[in-house]
PDB file of C-alpha atoms in Angstrom:
ATOM      1  CA  MET A 696     155.421  -0.755 232.752  1.00  0.00           C
ATOM      2  CA  PRO A 697     154.962  -3.698 234.317  1.00  0.00           C
ATOM      3  CA  GLN A 698     156.281  -4.144 238.405  1.00  0.00           C
ATOM      4  CA  SER A 699     159.309  -5.104 238.505  1.00  0.00           C
ATOM      5  CA  THR A 700     159.748  -8.261 241.599  1.00  0.00           C
ATOM      6  CA  ASP A 701     163.762  -8.792 240.590  1.00  0.00           C
ATOM      7  CA  ARG A 702     165.200  -5.764 239.480  1.00  0.00           C
ATOM      8  CA  VAL A 703     168.101  -3.601 242.093  1.00  0.00           C
ATOM      9  CA  ALA A 704     168.554   0.029 242.783  1.00  0.00           C
ATOM     10  CA  ILE A 705     171.724   1.225 243.968  1.00  0.00           C
ATOM     11  CA  VAL A 706     171.227   5.217 244.810  1.00  0.00           C
ATOM     12  CA  THR A 707     173.447   7.111 245.980  1.00  0.00           C
ATOM     13  CA  GLY A 708     173.024  10.127 248.246  1.00  0.00           C
ATOM     14  CA  GLY A 709     170.045   8.186 248.916  1.00  0.00           C
ATOM     15  CA  SER A 710     169.868   9.982 252.075  1.00  0.00           C
ATOM     16  CA  GLY A 711     169.465  13.905 250.565  1.00  0.00           C
ATOM     17  CA  GLY A 712     166.287  15.032 248.170  1.00  0.00           C
ATOM     18  CA  ILE A 713     166.904  13.763 244.747  1.00  0.00           C
ATOM     19  CA  GLY A 714     168.601  10.632 245.990  1.00  0.00           C
ATOM     20  CA  ARG A 715     165.863  10.097 248.138  1.00  0.00           C
ATOM     21  CA  ALA A 716     163.146  10.774 246.079  1.00  0.00           C
ATOM     22  CA  THR A 717     164.650   8.726 243.197  1.00  0.00           C
ATOM     23  CA  ALA A 718     164.648   5.253 246.011  1.00  0.00           C
ATOM     24  CA  ARG A 719     161.002   5.765 246.376  1.00  0.00           C
ATOM     25  CA  ARG A 720     160.072   6.071 243.363  1.00  0.00           C
ATOM     26  CA  LEU A 721     162.453   2.881 241.404  1.00  0.00           C
ATOM     27  CA  ALA A 722     160.628   1.670 244.873  1.00  0.00           C
ATOM     28  CA  ALA A 723     157.479   2.039 243.613  1.00  0.00           C
ATOM     29  CA  ASP A 724     158.307   0.506 240.577  1.00  0.00           C
ATOM     30  CA  GLY A 725     158.845  -2.606 242.547  1.00  0.00           C
ATOM     31  CA  LEU A 726     163.022  -2.581 242.495  1.00  0.00           C
ATOM     32  CA  ALA A 727     164.493  -2.858 246.204  1.00  0.00           C
ATOM     33  CA  VAL A 728     166.354  -0.032 246.884  1.00  0.00           C
ATOM     34  CA  VAL A 729     170.047  -0.196 248.345  1.00  0.00           C
ATOM     35  CA  VAL A 730     169.861   3.328 249.791  1.00  0.00           C
ATOM     36  CA  HIS A 731     173.681   5.104 250.380  1.00  0.00           C
ATOM     37  CA  HIS A 732     174.228   7.730 252.567  1.00  0.00           C
ATOM     38  CA  ALA A 733     177.559   9.605 252.670  1.00  0.00           C
ATOM     39  CA  GLY A 734     177.701   9.753 256.464  1.00  0.00           C
ATOM     40  CA  ASN A 735     173.773  10.311 257.669  1.00  0.00           C
ATOM     41  CA  GLN A 736     172.533   7.247 258.513  1.00  0.00           C
ATOM     42  CA  ASP A 737     169.794   8.888 260.165  1.00  0.00           C
ATOM     43  CA  ARG A 738     167.388  10.483 256.756  1.00  0.00           C
ATOM     44  CA  ALA A 739     168.984   7.087 255.347  1.00  0.00           C
ATOM     45  CA  GLU A 740     167.724   5.105 257.224  1.00  0.00           C
ATOM     46  CA  GLU A 741     164.318   7.541 257.045  1.00  0.00           C
ATOM     47  CA  ALA A 742     164.378   6.861 253.240  1.00  0.00           C
ATOM     48  CA  VAL A 743     164.476   3.105 254.239  1.00  0.00           C
ATOM     49  CA  ASP A 744     161.545   3.483 256.019  1.00  0.00           C
ATOM     50  CA  ALA A 745     159.299   5.362 253.866  1.00  0.00           C
ATOM     51  CA  VAL A 746     160.113   2.897 250.433  1.00  0.00           C
ATOM     52  CA  THR A 747     159.459  -0.313 253.174  1.00  0.00           C
ATOM     53  CA  ARG A 748     156.328   1.416 254.705  1.00  0.00           C
ATOM     54  CA  ALA A 749     154.734   1.561 251.032  1.00  0.00           C
ATOM     55  CA  GLY A 750     155.097  -1.909 250.533  1.00  0.00           C
ATOM     56  CA  GLY A 751     158.777  -1.979 249.113  1.00  0.00           C
ATOM     57  CA  ARG A 752     162.224  -3.617 250.100  1.00  0.00           C
ATOM     58  CA  ALA A 753     165.125  -1.072 250.768  1.00  0.00           C
ATOM     59  CA  VAL A 754     168.445  -1.312 252.726  1.00  0.00           C
ATOM     60  CA  SER A 755     171.032   1.645 253.878  1.00  0.00           C
ATOM     61  CA  ALA A 756     174.685   1.003 253.648  1.00  0.00           C
ATOM     62  CA  GLY A 757     176.328   3.787 253.949  1.00  0.00           C
ATOM     63  CA  GLY A 758     180.573   4.806 252.636  1.00  0.00           C
ATOM     64  CA  ASP A 759     182.725   7.534 250.751  1.00  0.00           C
ATOM     65  CA  VAL A 760     181.867   7.473 247.063  1.00  0.00           C
ATOM     66  CA  ALA A 761     185.163   8.737 246.320  1.00  0.00           C
ATOM     67  CA  ASP A 762     186.699   5.811 248.365  1.00  0.00           C
ATOM     68  CA  GLU A 763     186.254   2.122 246.417  1.00  0.00           C
ATOM     69  CA  ASP A 764     186.804  -0.145 248.718  1.00  0.00           C
ATOM     70  CA  ALA A 765     183.493   1.462 251.274  1.00  0.00           C
ATOM     71  CA  MET A 766     181.744   1.815 247.756  1.00  0.00           C
ATOM     72  CA  ARG A 767     182.695  -1.820 247.047  1.00  0.00           C
ATOM     73  CA  ALA A 768     180.804  -2.881 250.179  1.00  0.00           C
ATOM     74  CA  VAL A 769     177.924  -0.944 249.421  1.00  0.00           C
ATOM     75  CA  PHE A 770     177.488  -2.985 245.896  1.00  0.00           C
ATOM     76  CA  ASP A 771     178.583  -5.845 248.066  1.00  0.00           C
ATOM     77  CA  VAL A 772     175.168  -5.614 250.001  1.00  0.00           C
ATOM     78  CA  ALA A 773     172.929  -5.225 247.054  1.00  0.00           C
ATOM     79  CA  ASP A 774     174.280  -8.544 246.073  1.00  0.00           C
ATOM     80  CA  ALA A 775     174.010 -10.075 249.979  1.00  0.00           C
ATOM     81  CA  ARG A 776     170.600  -8.601 250.341  1.00  0.00           C
ATOM     82  CA  PHE A 777     169.047  -9.384 247.361  1.00  0.00           C
ATOM     83  CA  GLY A 778     171.145 -10.884 244.875  1.00  0.00           C
ATOM     84  CA  GLY A 779     172.489  -8.128 242.488  1.00  0.00           C
ATOM     85  CA  VAL A 780     172.069  -4.886 240.930  1.00  0.00           C
ATOM     86  CA  ASP A 781     171.277  -4.278 238.084  1.00  0.00           C
ATOM     87  CA  VAL A 782     170.615  -0.231 238.131  1.00  0.00           C
ATOM     88  CA  VAL A 783     172.758   2.580 239.425  1.00  0.00           C
ATOM     89  CA  VAL A 784     171.792   6.122 240.044  1.00  0.00           C
ATOM     90  CA  HIS A 785     174.366   8.552 241.476  1.00  0.00           C
ATOM     91  CA  THR A 786     172.714  11.235 242.847  1.00  0.00           C
ATOM     92  CA  ALA A 787     176.112  12.360 245.504  1.00  0.00           C
ATOM     93  CA  GLY A 788     177.880  15.376 244.842  1.00  0.00           C
ATOM     94  CA  ILE A 789     178.788  18.358 247.017  1.00  0.00           C
ATOM     95  CA  MET A 790     178.666  22.194 245.535  1.00  0.00           C
ATOM     96  CA  PRO A 791     180.228  24.396 247.359  1.00  0.00           C
ATOM     97  CA  LEU A 792     180.168  28.274 245.517  1.00  0.00           C
ATOM     98  CA  ALA A 793     182.685  30.495 244.680  1.00  0.00           C
ATOM     99  CA  PRO A 794     184.118  32.728 241.827  1.00  0.00           C
ATOM    100  CA  VAL A 795     187.025  31.285 240.426  1.00  0.00           C
ATOM    101  CA  ALA A 796     188.803  33.994 241.363  1.00  0.00           C
ATOM    102  CA  GLN A 797     187.931  33.655 245.354  1.00  0.00           C
ATOM    103  CA  MET A 798     188.104  29.473 245.818  1.00  0.00           C
ATOM    104  CA  ASP A 799     190.085  28.050 247.911  1.00  0.00           C
ATOM    105  CA  LEU A 800     192.183  24.654 246.024  1.00  0.00           C
ATOM    106  CA  ASP A 801     191.324  22.566 248.878  1.00  0.00           C
ATOM    107  CA  THR A 802     187.611  23.775 248.320  1.00  0.00           C
ATOM    108  CA  PHE A 803     188.122  23.016 244.629  1.00  0.00           C
ATOM    109  CA  ASP A 804     190.147  19.633 245.173  1.00  0.00           C
ATOM    110  CA  ARG A 805     187.274  17.882 247.883  1.00  0.00           C
ATOM    111  CA  ILE A 806     184.803  19.269 244.791  1.00  0.00           C
ATOM    112  CA  GLN A 807     186.303  17.054 242.457  1.00  0.00           C
ATOM    113  CA  ARG A 808     187.283  14.064 244.074  1.00  0.00           C
ATOM    114  CA  THR A 809     183.548  13.379 245.085  1.00  0.00           C
ATOM    115  CA  ASN A 810     181.814  14.584 242.795  1.00  0.00           C
ATOM    116  CA  VAL A 811     184.705  13.716 239.466  1.00  0.00           C
ATOM    117  CA  ARG A 812     186.355  10.753 241.766  1.00  0.00           C
ATOM    118  CA  GLY A 813     183.277   9.153 243.452  1.00  0.00           C
ATOM    119  CA  THR A 814     181.829   9.124 239.666  1.00  0.00           C
ATOM    120  CA  PHE A 815     184.211   7.378 238.358  1.00  0.00           C
ATOM    121  CA  VAL A 816     184.638   4.384 241.439  1.00  0.00           C
ATOM    122  CA  VAL A 817     180.807   4.531 240.902  1.00  0.00           C
ATOM    123  CA  ASP A 818     180.561   3.525 237.315  1.00  0.00           C
ATOM    124  CA  GLN A 819     183.483   2.065 237.576  1.00  0.00           C
ATOM    125  CA  LEU A 820     182.141  -1.073 240.177  1.00  0.00           C
ATOM    126  CA  ALA A 821     178.853  -0.972 237.947  1.00  0.00           C
ATOM    127  CA  VAL A 822     180.015  -1.582 235.295  1.00  0.00           C
ATOM    128  CA  ARG A 823     181.736  -4.823 236.684  1.00  0.00           C
ATOM    129  CA  ARG A 824     178.247  -5.523 238.561  1.00  0.00           C
ATOM    130  CA  VAL A 825     175.141  -4.342 236.595  1.00  0.00           C
ATOM    131  CA  ARG A 826     173.557  -7.200 235.005  1.00  0.00           C
ATOM    132  CA  ALA A 827     172.088  -7.343 231.441  1.00  0.00           C
ATOM    133  CA  GLY A 828     169.465  -5.102 230.975  1.00  0.00           C
ATOM    134  CA  GLY A 829     170.654  -2.626 233.108  1.00  0.00           C
ATOM    135  CA  ALA A 830     171.422   1.496 233.373  1.00  0.00           C
ATOM    136  CA  ILE A 831     173.868   3.146 234.862  1.00  0.00           C
ATOM    137  CA  VAL A 832     172.279   7.023 235.639  1.00  0.00           C
ATOM    138  CA  ASN A 833     174.539  10.033 236.743  1.00  0.00           C
ATOM    139  CA  LEU A 834     173.676  13.542 238.031  1.00  0.00           C
ATOM    140  CA  SER A 835     174.977  16.165 236.584  1.00  0.00           C
ATOM    141  CA  THR A 836     173.763  20.110 235.984  1.00  0.00           C
ATOM    142  CA  SER A 837     172.119  22.201 233.960  1.00  0.00           C
ATOM    143  CA  VAL A 838     174.511  24.811 235.086  1.00  0.00           C
ATOM    144  CA  THR A 839     176.802  23.443 232.237  1.00  0.00           C
ATOM    145  CA  ARG A 840     174.535  25.047 230.255  1.00  0.00           C
ATOM    146  CA  LEU A 841     173.646  28.118 232.289  1.00  0.00           C
ATOM    147  CA  GLN A 842     176.844  29.780 233.367  1.00  0.00           C
ATOM    148  CA  LEU A 843     175.813  30.580 236.926  1.00  0.00           C
ATOM    149  CA  PRO A 844     178.675  33.293 238.338  1.00  0.00           C
ATOM    150  CA  GLY A 845     180.067  31.408 241.340  1.00  0.00           C
ATOM    151  CA  TYR A 846     179.572  28.039 239.431  1.00  0.00           C
ATOM    152  CA  GLY A 847     182.526  27.781 238.259  1.00  0.00           C
ATOM    153  CA  ALA A 848     184.120  24.107 240.349  1.00  0.00           C
ATOM    154  CA  TYR A 849     180.801  22.596 240.989  1.00  0.00           C
ATOM    155  CA  ALA A 850     179.668  23.066 236.791  1.00  0.00           C
ATOM    156  CA  ALA A 851     183.815  21.588 235.633  1.00  0.00           C
ATOM    157  CA  SER A 852     183.121  18.609 238.236  1.00  0.00           C
ATOM    158  CA  LYS A 853     180.129  17.923 235.947  1.00  0.00           C
ATOM    159  CA  GLY A 854     181.863  18.623 232.592  1.00  0.00           C
ATOM    160  CA  ALA A 855     183.271  16.053 233.894  1.00  0.00           C
ATOM    161  CA  VAL A 856     180.486  13.787 234.417  1.00  0.00           C
ATOM    162  CA  GLU A 857     178.771  14.251 231.030  1.00  0.00           C
ATOM    163  CA  ALA A 858     182.206  12.803 229.110  1.00  0.00           C
ATOM    164  CA  LEU A 859     182.912   9.789 231.378  1.00  0.00           C
ATOM    165  CA  THR A 860     178.989   9.134 231.216  1.00  0.00           C
ATOM    166  CA  LEU A 861     178.715   9.595 227.059  1.00  0.00           C
ATOM    167  CA  ILE A 862     182.276   7.736 227.006  1.00  0.00           C
ATOM    168  CA  LEU A 863     181.125   5.106 229.478  1.00  0.00           C
ATOM    169  CA  ALA A 864     177.713   3.867 227.227  1.00  0.00           C
ATOM    170  CA  ARG A 865     179.971   3.324 224.359  1.00  0.00           C
ATOM    171  CA  GLU A 866     182.520   1.383 226.331  1.00  0.00           C
ATOM    172  CA  LEU A 867     179.665  -1.108 227.405  1.00  0.00           C
ATOM    173  CA  ARG A 868     179.424  -2.102 223.082  1.00  0.00           C
ATOM    174  CA  GLY A 869     177.129  -4.905 223.409  1.00  0.00           C
ATOM    175  CA  ARG A 870     176.274  -5.418 227.585  1.00  0.00           C
ATOM    176  CA  ASP A 871     172.485  -4.627 227.270  1.00  0.00           C
ATOM    177  CA  VAL A 872     173.211  -2.264 229.449  1.00  0.00           C
ATOM    178  CA  THR A 873     172.566   1.801 229.001  1.00  0.00           C
ATOM    179  CA  VAL A 874     174.883   4.756 230.655  1.00  0.00           C
ATOM    180  CA  ASN A 875     172.795   7.938 230.615  1.00  0.00           C
ATOM    181  CA  ALA A 876     173.266  11.372 232.890  1.00  0.00           C
ATOM    182  CA  VAL A 877     170.430  13.326 233.729  1.00  0.00           C
ATOM    183  CA  ALA A 878     170.904  16.905 234.380  1.00  0.00           C
ATOM    184  CA  PRO A 879     168.540  18.903 236.361  1.00  0.00           C
ATOM    185  CA  GLY A 880     168.206  22.741 236.964  1.00  0.00           C
ATOM    186  CA  PRO A 881     167.503  24.450 240.098  1.00  0.00           C
ATOM    187  CA  THR A 882     165.762  21.739 242.326  1.00  0.00           C
ATOM    188  CA  ALA A 883     164.338  22.414 245.687  1.00  0.00           C
ATOM    189  CA  THR A 884     166.257  20.825 248.213  1.00  0.00           C
ATOM    190  CA  PRO A 885     168.111  21.328 251.309  1.00  0.00           C
ATOM    191  CA  LEU A 886     171.368  22.218 249.600  1.00  0.00           C
ATOM    192  CA  PHE A 887     169.352  24.527 247.162  1.00  0.00           C
ATOM    193  CA  PHE A 888     167.824  26.501 249.592  1.00  0.00           C
ATOM    194  CA  GLU A 889     171.104  26.767 252.058  1.00  0.00           C
ATOM    195  CA  GLY A 890     172.123  30.576 251.452  1.00  0.00           C
ATOM    196  CA  LYS A 891     169.730  31.768 249.755  1.00  0.00           C
ATOM    197  CA  SER A 892     167.377  34.874 249.943  1.00  0.00           C
ATOM    198  CA  GLN A 893     163.277  33.942 248.553  1.00  0.00           C
ATOM    199  CA  GLU A 894     164.118  37.283 246.130  1.00  0.00           C
ATOM    200  CA  ALA A 895     167.144  35.273 244.948  1.00  0.00           C
ATOM    201  CA  VAL A 896     164.961  32.049 245.178  1.00  0.00           C
ATOM    202  CA  ASP A 897     162.502  33.810 243.263  1.00  0.00           C
ATOM    203  CA  ARG A 898     164.358  35.375 240.983  1.00  0.00           C
ATOM    204  CA  ILE A 899     166.350  32.231 240.016  1.00  0.00           C
ATOM    205  CA  ALA A 900     163.079  30.079 239.646  1.00  0.00           C
ATOM    206  CA  ALA A 901     161.798  32.754 236.590  1.00  0.00           C
ATOM    207  CA  MET A 902     164.422  32.355 234.403  1.00  0.00           C
ATOM    208  CA  ASN A 903     162.082  29.021 233.431  1.00  0.00           C
ATOM    209  CA  PRO A 904     158.934  28.998 231.373  1.00  0.00           C
ATOM    210  CA  MET A 905     157.114  26.849 233.901  1.00  0.00           C
ATOM    211  CA  GLU A 906     158.543  29.889 236.697  1.00  0.00           C
ATOM    212  CA  ARG A 907     158.908  27.613 239.906  1.00  0.00           C
ATOM    213  CA  ILE A 908     161.712  25.500 241.398  1.00  0.00           C
ATOM    214  CA  GLY A 909     161.889  21.889 239.793  1.00  0.00           C
ATOM    215  CA  THR A 910     160.936  19.093 243.205  1.00  0.00           C
ATOM    216  CA  PRO A 911     162.843  16.652 243.239  1.00  0.00           C
ATOM    217  CA  GLU A 912     160.370  14.223 241.962  1.00  0.00           C
ATOM    218  CA  ASP A 913     160.974  15.793 238.786  1.00  0.00           C
ATOM    219  CA  VAL A 914     164.045  14.468 238.522  1.00  0.00           C
ATOM    220  CA  ALA A 915     163.324  11.813 239.796  1.00  0.00           C
ATOM    221  CA  GLU A 916     160.576  10.649 237.394  1.00  0.00           C
ATOM    222  CA  THR A 917     163.314  11.198 234.461  1.00  0.00           C
ATOM    223  CA  VAL A 918     165.622   8.784 236.835  1.00  0.00           C
ATOM    224  CA  ALA A 919     162.872   6.040 237.214  1.00  0.00           C
ATOM    225  CA  PHE A 920     162.333   6.246 232.983  1.00  0.00           C
ATOM    226  CA  LEU A 921     165.714   6.164 231.806  1.00  0.00           C
ATOM    227  CA  ALA A 922     166.316   2.769 235.213  1.00  0.00           C
ATOM    228  CA  GLY A 923     163.311   1.225 233.518  1.00  0.00           C
ATOM    229  CA  PRO A 924     161.169   1.757 230.078  1.00  0.00           C
ATOM    230  CA  ALA A 925     163.999   3.493 228.181  1.00  0.00           C
ATOM    231  CA  ARG A 926     165.495   0.892 226.211  1.00  0.00           C
ATOM    232  CA  TRP A 927     166.720   2.842 223.590  1.00  0.00           C
ATOM    233  CA  VAL A 928     167.709   6.090 225.090  1.00  0.00           C
ATOM    234  CA  ASN A 929     171.295   5.500 225.594  1.00  0.00           C
ATOM    235  CA  GLY A 930     174.853   8.164 226.006  1.00  0.00           C
ATOM    236  CA  GLN A 931     172.413  10.807 226.309  1.00  0.00           C
ATOM    237  CA  VAL A 932     172.394  14.230 228.605  1.00  0.00           C
ATOM    238  CA  LEU A 933     168.743  14.709 229.690  1.00  0.00           C
ATOM    239  CA  TYR A 934     168.353  18.180 231.497  1.00  0.00           C
ATOM    240  CA  VAL A 935     164.943  18.346 233.338  1.00  0.00           C
ATOM    241  CA  ASN A 936     164.856  22.154 234.392  1.00  0.00           C
ATOM    242  CA  GLY A 937     161.959  23.613 233.044  1.00  0.00           C
ATOM    243  CA  GLY A 938     162.994  25.258 230.242  1.00  0.00           C
ATOM    244  CA  ALA A 939     165.220  27.186 231.873  1.00  0.00           C
ATOM    245  CA  ALA A 940     168.165  26.234 228.777  1.00  0.00           C
TER     246      ALA A 940
END
C-alpha cells in the first residue's frame, strides 16, 4: 500500500506490548500516531522515540480510557498536532484473573469499567471524530472461544466489546468508516507472562498448530491491514491466534 502522509491514528494503550507494536507498525505505513497511555508516560515516550527515530511522526497523550473528558483531550491532541483523526485502535485494557467463585466484585467492576466502558467511551469519540475513509479497530480476545478457566470476568468484558463493535459497524452505514475487532490469542507481552511458569507458557504455546506464542507484531500486522487496505472488511472479529480456535 502506498505510504500515507496525511492520515492520523490514535492508539490507546500505546505504551503496552500490542499497542506499542501497533503504533510502530502504523507509523511505518506513514500514519502520524498519537500514542496514548493510562499512566506509564515513560513507556509511551519510548514508543514515540522509536517512531521518530524511524522517520515517523508521533506524540504521546495520557488519560483514563473510561473518562470521557480525559479521552476527549487525547482526540484534541490529534486535532491540534496532526489536523484530525482517521484511525482509532483501542488496545487499552486490563486482565485480572480468577475463577468466578473467587473473583472479588470490586475487581470485576474495575475490569468492566476499563474494558467495556472504556471501549464505549473511545468508540463514541471515534464515531464523532474519525474522517471518511477511516477505521476503528477494537481489541477483543480469543478467550471468548477458548473458554479458559479463570478468564470469566475478562472474557465477559471482551464479549461486550465484540457486540459493541459489530453493532457500531452497522450504525455507521453511509459514513465510509469500517469498524472491526481483532481477537488475539496468547501474545508475548508482560501482561501475558506475569505469574506464569515456563511450564504453563509451554503448555499454552502448544494449544495452536504453530506451537508458539504470538508476538505483538503478529497482532499489529492484522491491525494495520484493517486500518489501511482492508476497506471491504467491516463488522468482523478477526481471530489472530495461530489456529488455536
